[in-house]
Coordinates of C-alpha atoms (C1' of nucleotides) in Angstrom, one line a residue:
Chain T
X281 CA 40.9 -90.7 167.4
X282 CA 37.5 -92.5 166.7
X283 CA 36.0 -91.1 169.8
X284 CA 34.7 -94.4 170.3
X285 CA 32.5 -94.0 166.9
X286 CA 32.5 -97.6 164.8
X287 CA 31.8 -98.5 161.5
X288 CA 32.0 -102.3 160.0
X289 CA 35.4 -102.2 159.1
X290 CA 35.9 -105.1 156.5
X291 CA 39.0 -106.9 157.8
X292 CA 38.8 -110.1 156.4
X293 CA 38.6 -111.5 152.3
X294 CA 35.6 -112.7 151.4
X295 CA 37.0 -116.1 150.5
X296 CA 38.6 -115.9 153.9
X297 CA 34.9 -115.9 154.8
X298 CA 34.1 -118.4 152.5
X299 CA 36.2 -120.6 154.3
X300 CA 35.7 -120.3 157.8
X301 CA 32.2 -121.2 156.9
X302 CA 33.2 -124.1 155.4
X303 CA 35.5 -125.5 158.3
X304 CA 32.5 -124.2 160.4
X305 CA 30.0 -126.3 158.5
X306 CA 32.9 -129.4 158.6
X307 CA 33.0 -129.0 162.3
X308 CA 29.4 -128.6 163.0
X309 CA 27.7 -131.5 160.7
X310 CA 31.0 -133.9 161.3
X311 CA 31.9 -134.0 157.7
X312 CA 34.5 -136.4 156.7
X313 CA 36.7 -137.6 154.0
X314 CA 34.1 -138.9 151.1
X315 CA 31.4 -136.6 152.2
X316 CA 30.5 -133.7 149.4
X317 CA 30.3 -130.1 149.7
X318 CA 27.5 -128.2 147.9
X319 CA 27.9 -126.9 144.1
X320 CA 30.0 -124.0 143.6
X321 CA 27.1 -121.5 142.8
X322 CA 25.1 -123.2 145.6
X323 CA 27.5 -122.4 147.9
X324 CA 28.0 -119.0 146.4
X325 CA 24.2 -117.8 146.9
X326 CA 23.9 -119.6 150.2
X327 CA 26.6 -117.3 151.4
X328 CA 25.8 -114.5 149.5
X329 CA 28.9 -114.0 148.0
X330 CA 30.2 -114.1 143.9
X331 CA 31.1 -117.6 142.4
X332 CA 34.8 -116.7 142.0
X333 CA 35.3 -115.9 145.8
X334 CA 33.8 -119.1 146.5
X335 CA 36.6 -120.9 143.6
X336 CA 39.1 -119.0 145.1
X337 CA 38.4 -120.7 149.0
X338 CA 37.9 -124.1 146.9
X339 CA 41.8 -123.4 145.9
X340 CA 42.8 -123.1 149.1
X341 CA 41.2 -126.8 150.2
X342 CA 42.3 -128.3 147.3
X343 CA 45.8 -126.9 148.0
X344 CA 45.6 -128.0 151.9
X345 CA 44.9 -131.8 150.5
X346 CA 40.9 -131.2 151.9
X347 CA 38.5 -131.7 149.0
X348 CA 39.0 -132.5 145.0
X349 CA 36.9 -131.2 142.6
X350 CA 35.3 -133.3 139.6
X351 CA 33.5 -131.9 137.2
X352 CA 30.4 -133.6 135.1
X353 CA 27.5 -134.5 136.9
X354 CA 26.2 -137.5 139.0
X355 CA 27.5 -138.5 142.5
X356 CA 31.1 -138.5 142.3
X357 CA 31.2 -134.8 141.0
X358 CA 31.7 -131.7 142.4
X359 CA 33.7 -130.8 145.8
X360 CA 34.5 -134.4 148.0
X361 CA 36.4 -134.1 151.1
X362 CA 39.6 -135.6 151.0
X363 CA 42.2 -136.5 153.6
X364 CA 45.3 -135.9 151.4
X365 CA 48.1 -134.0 153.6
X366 CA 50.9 -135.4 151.4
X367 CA 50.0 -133.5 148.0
X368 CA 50.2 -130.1 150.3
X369 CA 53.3 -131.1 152.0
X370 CA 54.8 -132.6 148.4
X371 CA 54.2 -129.0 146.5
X372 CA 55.1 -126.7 150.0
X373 CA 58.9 -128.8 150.2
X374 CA 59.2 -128.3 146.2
X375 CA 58.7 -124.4 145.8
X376 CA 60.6 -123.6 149.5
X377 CA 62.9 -125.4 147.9
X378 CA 63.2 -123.5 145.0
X379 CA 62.9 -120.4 147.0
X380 CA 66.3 -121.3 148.6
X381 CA 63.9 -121.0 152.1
X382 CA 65.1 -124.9 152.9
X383 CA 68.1 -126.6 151.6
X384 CA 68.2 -129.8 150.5
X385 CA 70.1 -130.8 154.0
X386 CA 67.2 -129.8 156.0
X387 CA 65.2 -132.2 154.2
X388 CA 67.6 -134.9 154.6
X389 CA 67.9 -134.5 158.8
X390 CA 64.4 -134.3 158.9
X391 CA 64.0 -137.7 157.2
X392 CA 66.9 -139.1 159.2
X393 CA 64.8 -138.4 162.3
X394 CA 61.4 -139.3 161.2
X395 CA 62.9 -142.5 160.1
X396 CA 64.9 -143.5 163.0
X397 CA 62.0 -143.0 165.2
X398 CA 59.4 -144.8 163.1
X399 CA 61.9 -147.6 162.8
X400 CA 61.6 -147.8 166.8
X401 CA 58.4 -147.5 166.9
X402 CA 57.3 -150.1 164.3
X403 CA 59.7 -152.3 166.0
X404 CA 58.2 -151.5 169.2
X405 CA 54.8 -151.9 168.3
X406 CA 55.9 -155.5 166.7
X407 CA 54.5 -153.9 163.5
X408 CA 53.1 -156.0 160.1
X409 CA 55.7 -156.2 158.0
X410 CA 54.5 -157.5 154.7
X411 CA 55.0 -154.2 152.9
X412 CA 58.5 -154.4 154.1
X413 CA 58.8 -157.2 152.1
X414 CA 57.2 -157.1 149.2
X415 CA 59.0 -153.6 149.2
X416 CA 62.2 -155.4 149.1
X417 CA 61.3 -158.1 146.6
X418 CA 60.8 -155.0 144.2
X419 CA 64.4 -153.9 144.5
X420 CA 65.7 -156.9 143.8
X421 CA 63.7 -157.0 140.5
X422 CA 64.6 -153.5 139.7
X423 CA 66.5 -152.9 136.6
X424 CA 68.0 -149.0 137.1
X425 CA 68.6 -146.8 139.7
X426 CA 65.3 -144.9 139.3
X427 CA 63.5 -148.3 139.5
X428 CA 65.4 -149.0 142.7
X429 CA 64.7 -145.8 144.2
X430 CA 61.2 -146.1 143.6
X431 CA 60.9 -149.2 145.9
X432 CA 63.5 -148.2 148.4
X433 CA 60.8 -145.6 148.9
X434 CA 58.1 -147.4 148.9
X435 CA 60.4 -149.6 151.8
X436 CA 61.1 -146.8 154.0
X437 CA 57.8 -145.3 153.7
X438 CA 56.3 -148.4 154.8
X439 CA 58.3 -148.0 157.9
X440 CA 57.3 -145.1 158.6
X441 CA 53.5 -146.7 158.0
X442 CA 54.0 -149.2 160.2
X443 CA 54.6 -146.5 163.4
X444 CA 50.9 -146.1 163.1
X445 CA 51.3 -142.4 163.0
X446 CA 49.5 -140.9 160.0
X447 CA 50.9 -137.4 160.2
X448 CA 54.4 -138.7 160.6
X449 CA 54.1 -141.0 157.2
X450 CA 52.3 -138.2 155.0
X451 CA 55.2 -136.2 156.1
X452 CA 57.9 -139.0 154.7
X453 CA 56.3 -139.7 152.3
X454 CA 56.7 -135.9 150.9
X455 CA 60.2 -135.7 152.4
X456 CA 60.9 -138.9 150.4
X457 CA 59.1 -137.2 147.1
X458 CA 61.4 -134.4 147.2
X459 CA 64.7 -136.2 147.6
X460 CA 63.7 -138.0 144.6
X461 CA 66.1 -136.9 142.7
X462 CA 68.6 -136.4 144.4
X463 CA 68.2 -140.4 145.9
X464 CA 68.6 -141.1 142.7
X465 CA 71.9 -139.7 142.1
X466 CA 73.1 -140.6 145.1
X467 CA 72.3 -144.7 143.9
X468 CA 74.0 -143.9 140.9
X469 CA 76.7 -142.7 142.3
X470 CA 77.1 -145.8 144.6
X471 CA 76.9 -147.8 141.7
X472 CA 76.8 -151.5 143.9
X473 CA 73.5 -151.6 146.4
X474 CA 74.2 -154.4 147.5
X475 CA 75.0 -153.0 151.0
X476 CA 71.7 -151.1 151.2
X477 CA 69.9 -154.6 150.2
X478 CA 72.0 -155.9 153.4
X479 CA 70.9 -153.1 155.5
X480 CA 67.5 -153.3 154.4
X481 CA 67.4 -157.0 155.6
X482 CA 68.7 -155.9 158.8
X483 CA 66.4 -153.6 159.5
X484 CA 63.5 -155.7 158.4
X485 CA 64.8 -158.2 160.8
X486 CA 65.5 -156.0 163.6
X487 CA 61.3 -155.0 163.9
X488 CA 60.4 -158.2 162.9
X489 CA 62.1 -159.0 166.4
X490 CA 61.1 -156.2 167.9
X491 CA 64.1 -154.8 168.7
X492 CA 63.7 -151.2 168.8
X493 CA 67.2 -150.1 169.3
X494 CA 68.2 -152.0 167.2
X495 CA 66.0 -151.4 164.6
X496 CA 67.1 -147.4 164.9
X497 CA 70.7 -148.5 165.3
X498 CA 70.3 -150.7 161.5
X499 CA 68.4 -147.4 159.6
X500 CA 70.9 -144.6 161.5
X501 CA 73.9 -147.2 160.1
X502 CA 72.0 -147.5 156.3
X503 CA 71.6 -143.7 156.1
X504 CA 75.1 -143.1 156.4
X505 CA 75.8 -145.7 154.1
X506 CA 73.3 -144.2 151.4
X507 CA 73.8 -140.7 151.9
X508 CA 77.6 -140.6 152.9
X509 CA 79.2 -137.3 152.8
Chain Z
X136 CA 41.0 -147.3 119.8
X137 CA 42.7 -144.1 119.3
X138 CA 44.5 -145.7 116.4
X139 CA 47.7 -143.4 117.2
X140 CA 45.6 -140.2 116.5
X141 CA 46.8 -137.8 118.5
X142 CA 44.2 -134.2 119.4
X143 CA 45.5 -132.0 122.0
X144 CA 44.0 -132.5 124.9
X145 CA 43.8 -130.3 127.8
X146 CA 44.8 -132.1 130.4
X147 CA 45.5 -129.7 133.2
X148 CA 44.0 -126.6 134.4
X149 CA 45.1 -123.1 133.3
X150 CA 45.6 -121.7 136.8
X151 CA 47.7 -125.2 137.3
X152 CA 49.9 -123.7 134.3
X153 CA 50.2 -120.4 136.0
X154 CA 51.8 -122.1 138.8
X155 CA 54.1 -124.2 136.6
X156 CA 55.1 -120.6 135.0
X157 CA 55.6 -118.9 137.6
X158 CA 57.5 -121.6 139.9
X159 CA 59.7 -122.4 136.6
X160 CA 60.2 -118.1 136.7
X161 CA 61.3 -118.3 140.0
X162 CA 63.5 -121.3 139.5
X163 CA 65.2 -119.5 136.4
X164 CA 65.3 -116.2 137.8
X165 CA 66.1 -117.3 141.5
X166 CA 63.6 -115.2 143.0
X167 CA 64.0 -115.6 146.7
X168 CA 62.1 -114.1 149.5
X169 CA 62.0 -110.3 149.1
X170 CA 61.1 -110.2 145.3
X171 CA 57.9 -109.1 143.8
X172 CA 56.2 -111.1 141.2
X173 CA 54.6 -108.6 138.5
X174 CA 51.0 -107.3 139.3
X175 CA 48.4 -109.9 138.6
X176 CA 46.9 -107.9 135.1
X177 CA 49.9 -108.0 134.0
X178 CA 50.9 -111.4 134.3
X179 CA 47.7 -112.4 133.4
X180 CA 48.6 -110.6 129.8
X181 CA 51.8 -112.4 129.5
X182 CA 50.5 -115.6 130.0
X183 CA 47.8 -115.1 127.6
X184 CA 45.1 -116.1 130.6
X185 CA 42.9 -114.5 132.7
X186 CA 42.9 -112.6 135.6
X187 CA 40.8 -115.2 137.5
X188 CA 43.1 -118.2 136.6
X189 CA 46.2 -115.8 137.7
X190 CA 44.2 -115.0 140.8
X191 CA 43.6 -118.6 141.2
X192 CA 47.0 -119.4 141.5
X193 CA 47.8 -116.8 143.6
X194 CA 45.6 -117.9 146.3
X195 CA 47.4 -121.5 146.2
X196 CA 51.1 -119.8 146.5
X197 CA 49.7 -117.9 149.7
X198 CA 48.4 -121.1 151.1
X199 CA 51.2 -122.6 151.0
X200 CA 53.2 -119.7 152.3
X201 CA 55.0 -118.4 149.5
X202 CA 53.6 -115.2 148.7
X203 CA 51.9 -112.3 150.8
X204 CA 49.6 -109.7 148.6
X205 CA 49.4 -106.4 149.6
X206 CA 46.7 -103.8 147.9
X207 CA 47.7 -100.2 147.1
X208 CA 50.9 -98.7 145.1
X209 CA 54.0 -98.7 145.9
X210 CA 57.2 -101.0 146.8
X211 CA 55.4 -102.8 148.9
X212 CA 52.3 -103.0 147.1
X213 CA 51.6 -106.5 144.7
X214 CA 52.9 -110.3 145.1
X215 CA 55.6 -110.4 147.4
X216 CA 57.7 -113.5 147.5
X217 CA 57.7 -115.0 151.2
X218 CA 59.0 -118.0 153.0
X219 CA 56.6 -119.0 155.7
X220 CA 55.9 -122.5 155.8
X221 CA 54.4 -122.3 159.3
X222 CA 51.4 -121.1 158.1
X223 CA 51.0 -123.8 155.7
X224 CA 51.2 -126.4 158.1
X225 CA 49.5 -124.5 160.7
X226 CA 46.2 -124.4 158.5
X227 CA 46.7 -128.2 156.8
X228 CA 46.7 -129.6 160.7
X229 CA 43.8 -127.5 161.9
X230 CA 41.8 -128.8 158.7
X231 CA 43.0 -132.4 158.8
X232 CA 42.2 -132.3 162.8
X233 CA 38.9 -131.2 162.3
X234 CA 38.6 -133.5 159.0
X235 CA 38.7 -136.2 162.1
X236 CA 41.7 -137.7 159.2
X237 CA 44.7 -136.8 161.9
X238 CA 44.3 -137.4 165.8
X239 CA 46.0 -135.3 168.6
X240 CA 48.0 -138.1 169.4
X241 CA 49.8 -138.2 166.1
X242 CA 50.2 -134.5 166.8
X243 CA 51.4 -134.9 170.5
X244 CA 53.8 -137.6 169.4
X245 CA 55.1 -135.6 166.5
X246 CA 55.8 -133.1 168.7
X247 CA 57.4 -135.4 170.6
X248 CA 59.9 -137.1 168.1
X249 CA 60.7 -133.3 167.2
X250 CA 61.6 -132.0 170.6
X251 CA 63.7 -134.8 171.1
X252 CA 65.8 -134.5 168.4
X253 CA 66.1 -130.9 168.3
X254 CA 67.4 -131.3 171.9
X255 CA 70.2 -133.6 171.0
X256 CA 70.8 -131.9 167.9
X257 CA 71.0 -128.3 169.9
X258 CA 73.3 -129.9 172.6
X259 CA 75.7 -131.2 170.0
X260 CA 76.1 -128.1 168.1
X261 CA 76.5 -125.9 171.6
X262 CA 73.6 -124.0 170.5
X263 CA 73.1 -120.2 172.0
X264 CA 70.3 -120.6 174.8
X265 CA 69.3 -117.5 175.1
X266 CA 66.1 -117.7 173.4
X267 CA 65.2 -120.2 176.0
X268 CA 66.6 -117.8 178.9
X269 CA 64.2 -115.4 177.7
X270 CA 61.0 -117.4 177.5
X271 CA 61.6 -119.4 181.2
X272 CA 61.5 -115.7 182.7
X273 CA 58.0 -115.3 180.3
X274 CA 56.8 -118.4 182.1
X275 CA 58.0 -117.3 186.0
X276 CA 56.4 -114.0 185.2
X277 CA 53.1 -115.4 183.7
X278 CA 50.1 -115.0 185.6
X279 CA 47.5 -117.4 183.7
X280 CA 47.8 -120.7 182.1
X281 CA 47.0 -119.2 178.5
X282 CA 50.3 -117.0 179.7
X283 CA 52.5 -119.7 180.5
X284 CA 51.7 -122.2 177.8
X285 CA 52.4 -119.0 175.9
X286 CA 56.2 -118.8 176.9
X287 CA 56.2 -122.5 177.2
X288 CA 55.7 -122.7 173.3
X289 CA 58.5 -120.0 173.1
X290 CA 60.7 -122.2 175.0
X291 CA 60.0 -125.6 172.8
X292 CA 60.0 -123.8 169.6
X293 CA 63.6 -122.1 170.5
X294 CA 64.5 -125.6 171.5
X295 CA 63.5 -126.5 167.6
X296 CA 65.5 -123.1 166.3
X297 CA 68.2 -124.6 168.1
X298 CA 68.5 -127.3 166.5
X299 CA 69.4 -125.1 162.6
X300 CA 66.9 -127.1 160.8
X301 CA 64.7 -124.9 159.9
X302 CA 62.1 -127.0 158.2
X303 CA 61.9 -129.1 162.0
X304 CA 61.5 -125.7 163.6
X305 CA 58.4 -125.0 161.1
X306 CA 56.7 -128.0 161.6
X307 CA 57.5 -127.9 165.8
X308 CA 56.1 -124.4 165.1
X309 CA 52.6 -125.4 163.7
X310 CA 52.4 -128.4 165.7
X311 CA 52.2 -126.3 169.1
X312 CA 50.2 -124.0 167.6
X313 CA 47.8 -126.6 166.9
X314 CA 48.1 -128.1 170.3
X315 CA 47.2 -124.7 171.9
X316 CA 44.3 -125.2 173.2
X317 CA 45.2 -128.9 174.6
X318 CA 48.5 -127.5 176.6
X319 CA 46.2 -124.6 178.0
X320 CA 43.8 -127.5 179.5
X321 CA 47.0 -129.7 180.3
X322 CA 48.7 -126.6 182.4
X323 CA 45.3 -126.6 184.6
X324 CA 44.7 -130.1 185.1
X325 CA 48.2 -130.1 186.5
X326 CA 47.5 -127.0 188.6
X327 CA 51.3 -126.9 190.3
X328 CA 53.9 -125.6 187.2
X329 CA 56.8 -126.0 189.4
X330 CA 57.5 -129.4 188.0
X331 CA 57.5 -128.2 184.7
X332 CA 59.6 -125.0 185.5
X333 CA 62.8 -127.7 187.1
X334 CA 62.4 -129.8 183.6
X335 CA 63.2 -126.8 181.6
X336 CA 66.1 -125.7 184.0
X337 CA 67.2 -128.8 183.6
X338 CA 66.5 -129.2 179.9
X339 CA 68.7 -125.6 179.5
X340 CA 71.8 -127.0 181.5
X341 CA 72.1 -130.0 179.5
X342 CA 71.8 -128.2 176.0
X343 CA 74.0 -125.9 177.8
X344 CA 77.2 -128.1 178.8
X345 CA 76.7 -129.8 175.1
X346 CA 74.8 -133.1 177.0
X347 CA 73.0 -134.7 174.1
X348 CA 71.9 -138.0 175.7
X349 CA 71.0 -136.2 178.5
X350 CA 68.9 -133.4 176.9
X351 CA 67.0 -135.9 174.9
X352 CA 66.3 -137.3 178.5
X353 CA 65.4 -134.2 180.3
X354 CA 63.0 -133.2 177.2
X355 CA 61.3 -136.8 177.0
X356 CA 60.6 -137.0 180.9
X357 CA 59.4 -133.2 180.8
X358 CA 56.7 -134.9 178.1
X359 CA 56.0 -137.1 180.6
X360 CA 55.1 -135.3 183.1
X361 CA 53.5 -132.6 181.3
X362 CA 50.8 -134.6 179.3
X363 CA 50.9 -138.0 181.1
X364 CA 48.1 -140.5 180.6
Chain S
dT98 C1' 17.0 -155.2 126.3
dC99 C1' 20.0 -152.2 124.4
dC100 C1' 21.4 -148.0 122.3
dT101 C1' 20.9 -143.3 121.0
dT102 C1' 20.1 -138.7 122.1
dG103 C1' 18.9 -134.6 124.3
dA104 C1' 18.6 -132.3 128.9
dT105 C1' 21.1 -131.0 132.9
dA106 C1' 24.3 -130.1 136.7
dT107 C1' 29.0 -129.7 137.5
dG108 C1' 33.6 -127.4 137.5
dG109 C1' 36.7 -124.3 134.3
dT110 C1' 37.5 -120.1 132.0
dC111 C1' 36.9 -115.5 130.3
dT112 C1' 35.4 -110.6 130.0
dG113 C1' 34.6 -106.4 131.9
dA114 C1' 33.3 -103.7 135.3
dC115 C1' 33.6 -101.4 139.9
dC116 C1' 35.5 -100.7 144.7
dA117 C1' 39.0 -99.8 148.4
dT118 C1' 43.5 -99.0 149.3
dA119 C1' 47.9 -96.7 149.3
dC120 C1' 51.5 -94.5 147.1
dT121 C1' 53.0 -90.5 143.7
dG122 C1' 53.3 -86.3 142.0
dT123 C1' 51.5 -81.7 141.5
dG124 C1' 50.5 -77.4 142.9
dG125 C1' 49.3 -74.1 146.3
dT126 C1' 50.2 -71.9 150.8
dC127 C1' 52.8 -70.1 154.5
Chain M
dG287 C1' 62.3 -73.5 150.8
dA288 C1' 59.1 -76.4 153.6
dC289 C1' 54.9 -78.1 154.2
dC290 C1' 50.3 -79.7 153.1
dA291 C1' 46.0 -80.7 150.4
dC292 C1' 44.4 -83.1 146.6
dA293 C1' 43.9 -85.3 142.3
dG294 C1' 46.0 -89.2 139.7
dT295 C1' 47.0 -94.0 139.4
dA296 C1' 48.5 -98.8 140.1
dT297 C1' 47.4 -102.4 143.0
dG298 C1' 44.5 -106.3 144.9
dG299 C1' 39.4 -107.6 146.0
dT300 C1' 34.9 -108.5 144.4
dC301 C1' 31.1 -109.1 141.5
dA302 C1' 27.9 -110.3 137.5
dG303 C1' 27.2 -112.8 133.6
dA304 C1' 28.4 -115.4 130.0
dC305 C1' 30.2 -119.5 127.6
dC306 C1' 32.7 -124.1 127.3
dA307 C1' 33.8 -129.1 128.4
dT308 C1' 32.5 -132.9 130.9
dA309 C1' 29.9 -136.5 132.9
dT310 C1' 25.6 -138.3 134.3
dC311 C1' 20.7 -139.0 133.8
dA312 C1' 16.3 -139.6 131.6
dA313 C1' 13.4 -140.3 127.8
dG314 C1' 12.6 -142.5 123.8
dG315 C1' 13.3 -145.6 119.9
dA316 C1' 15.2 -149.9 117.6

DNA sequence: TCCTTGATATGGTCTGACCATACTGTGGTC
DNA sequence: GACCACAGTATGGTCAGACCATATCAAGGA
């Protein structure tokens, strides 16, 4: 027993520390994307803690999407907040992945939902649709399956844009970053797209119209044609 | 001009290549959750680097949920492999939120999207309920709103594990986690949980007798009436 | 006015040391 | 033989101090 006696038991890490006093300090003085965090030995001596405990919370940020470093000197260097949710999201799908922790199905249902519902919502919302289009315009100028891919991404991520939720689209646009290849097989393995240029129209139609169930009946209808298994 | 003289230039940071190496180890070895990676010290001797840049990268593959350090000796002791992605996306929304560069609302509908699906998804594969049998007795026996919205989350996030996707059930995971605080407030605006007690009922039965439509129903109208404005 | 050049502040990396922790093995004790 | 106390040791956690590369800034000269 302890009989009650205390002694200052170190729990936490010190760049565990180093952190919370940095969300702290975001919270308190309403920091926001573009603002700048102090120097790294600034930062160090103001909390009275080493340099490399103080690199090792900057990690951390940097690995949630919240700040990028530069290095050099002036105004655009050192730590800047960032808003940047996709990069963490991009490299947490990748090494799960690898890890065998998520299967490549997982990623595929959850981009079947996200996209169905953004599709309803953007229609809902009569949405712009200008990156729809110019989206589609790329396709039709692409050259190889890779070049396709790379637009039909940039089309159904601009769906999920237009829902006007910004967690939603950072976390397509990961979903859609890990799939990469495998999209692209699956385009090569189709061979004609012509189909997917059809469904593409229909879809683009079906917000433009505002016709949410339809719009989610037109992407439910093109997944199965892209992805059919 | 560079006049097609090449120099080697360094072009991304050592503890960047420590992840590369170790993510390509995994990959090649398929290291899965359970497996140790070797102590830092001595990966930072095979990698010709040092120990800051290894610790560097170790602090990145913990944020994002993919290894656990422990201190001391032992089979336990070092860089364990883990798969928790929760805890990724826990902290990334809880920055981003307090970043100001996410809203609640993208959170509440997220949330919202999620359940839904999950709920038609559980339905259609018969899912076992008992998870959610468990957590509705939490809630009739809770005696606070902290409490309830405590067994509530149990009840939504089973809702999610129903659904097999285990990447949806993560996210639904971190997104009520998140939303803690806001559901505790909800529960006592509303005061009277008895509304909320028939939706889940209700919500069971239908993922019970295998009624997708129906559970997607239940589940958006128990939304409703739980955070209406 | 423009360019050169040195000063400086920044992150990036390394070395080497020390601490706290938790297992491991050894040896003594009953 | 069973148990326990204790030294040994491998692990992550932290620190101090140094040096490098980079990018800006300021001073001075052409």
């Amino acid at each position: 027993m302890d009989g009650g006696g205390w002694r200052p038991v170190k729990r936490t890490r010190t760049f565990e520390d180093v952190l919370a006093q940095i969300e702290r300090r975001i919270a308190e003085d309403g920091l926001t994307a573009g603002d700048r965090l102090p120097a790294e030995r600034q930062l160090a001596e103001q909390l009275g803690v080493s340099r490399s405990s103080v690199r090792e919370a900057m990690r951390v940020l940097e690995t949630l999407g919240v700040v990028s470093s530069q290095v050099g000197r002036g105004p655009d260097a050192g730590a800047v907040l960032i808003a940047r949710p996709e990069s963490a999201l991009t490299d947490l799908l990748r090494l799960h992945l690898g890890l065998a922790s998520l299967e490549m199905r997982e990623v595929i249902d959850a981009r079947h939902m996200i996209e169905e519902w953004a599709a309803t919502r953007a229609a809902a919302v009569r949405a712009d649709t200008s990156a729809l289009v110019s989206a589609l315009a790329g396709m039709d100028a692409a050259g190889s399956a890779e070049e396709f891919v790379e637009h039909d991404t940039a089309f159904h991520c601009a769906i999920a844009d237009a829902s006007g939720n910004r967690l939603i689209a950072a976390i397509m646009r990961s979903l859609r970053d890990s799939m990469r290849r495998y999209a692209v097989e699956a385009v090569e393995r189709l061979g004609d797209t012509s189909v997917l240029r059809a469904d593409h129209v229909r879809i683009l139609e079906a917000i433009d119209r505002g016709e949410a169930d339809e719009a989610a009946r037109a992407v439910s209808e093109h997944l199965a044609h892209a992805y059919r298994s």
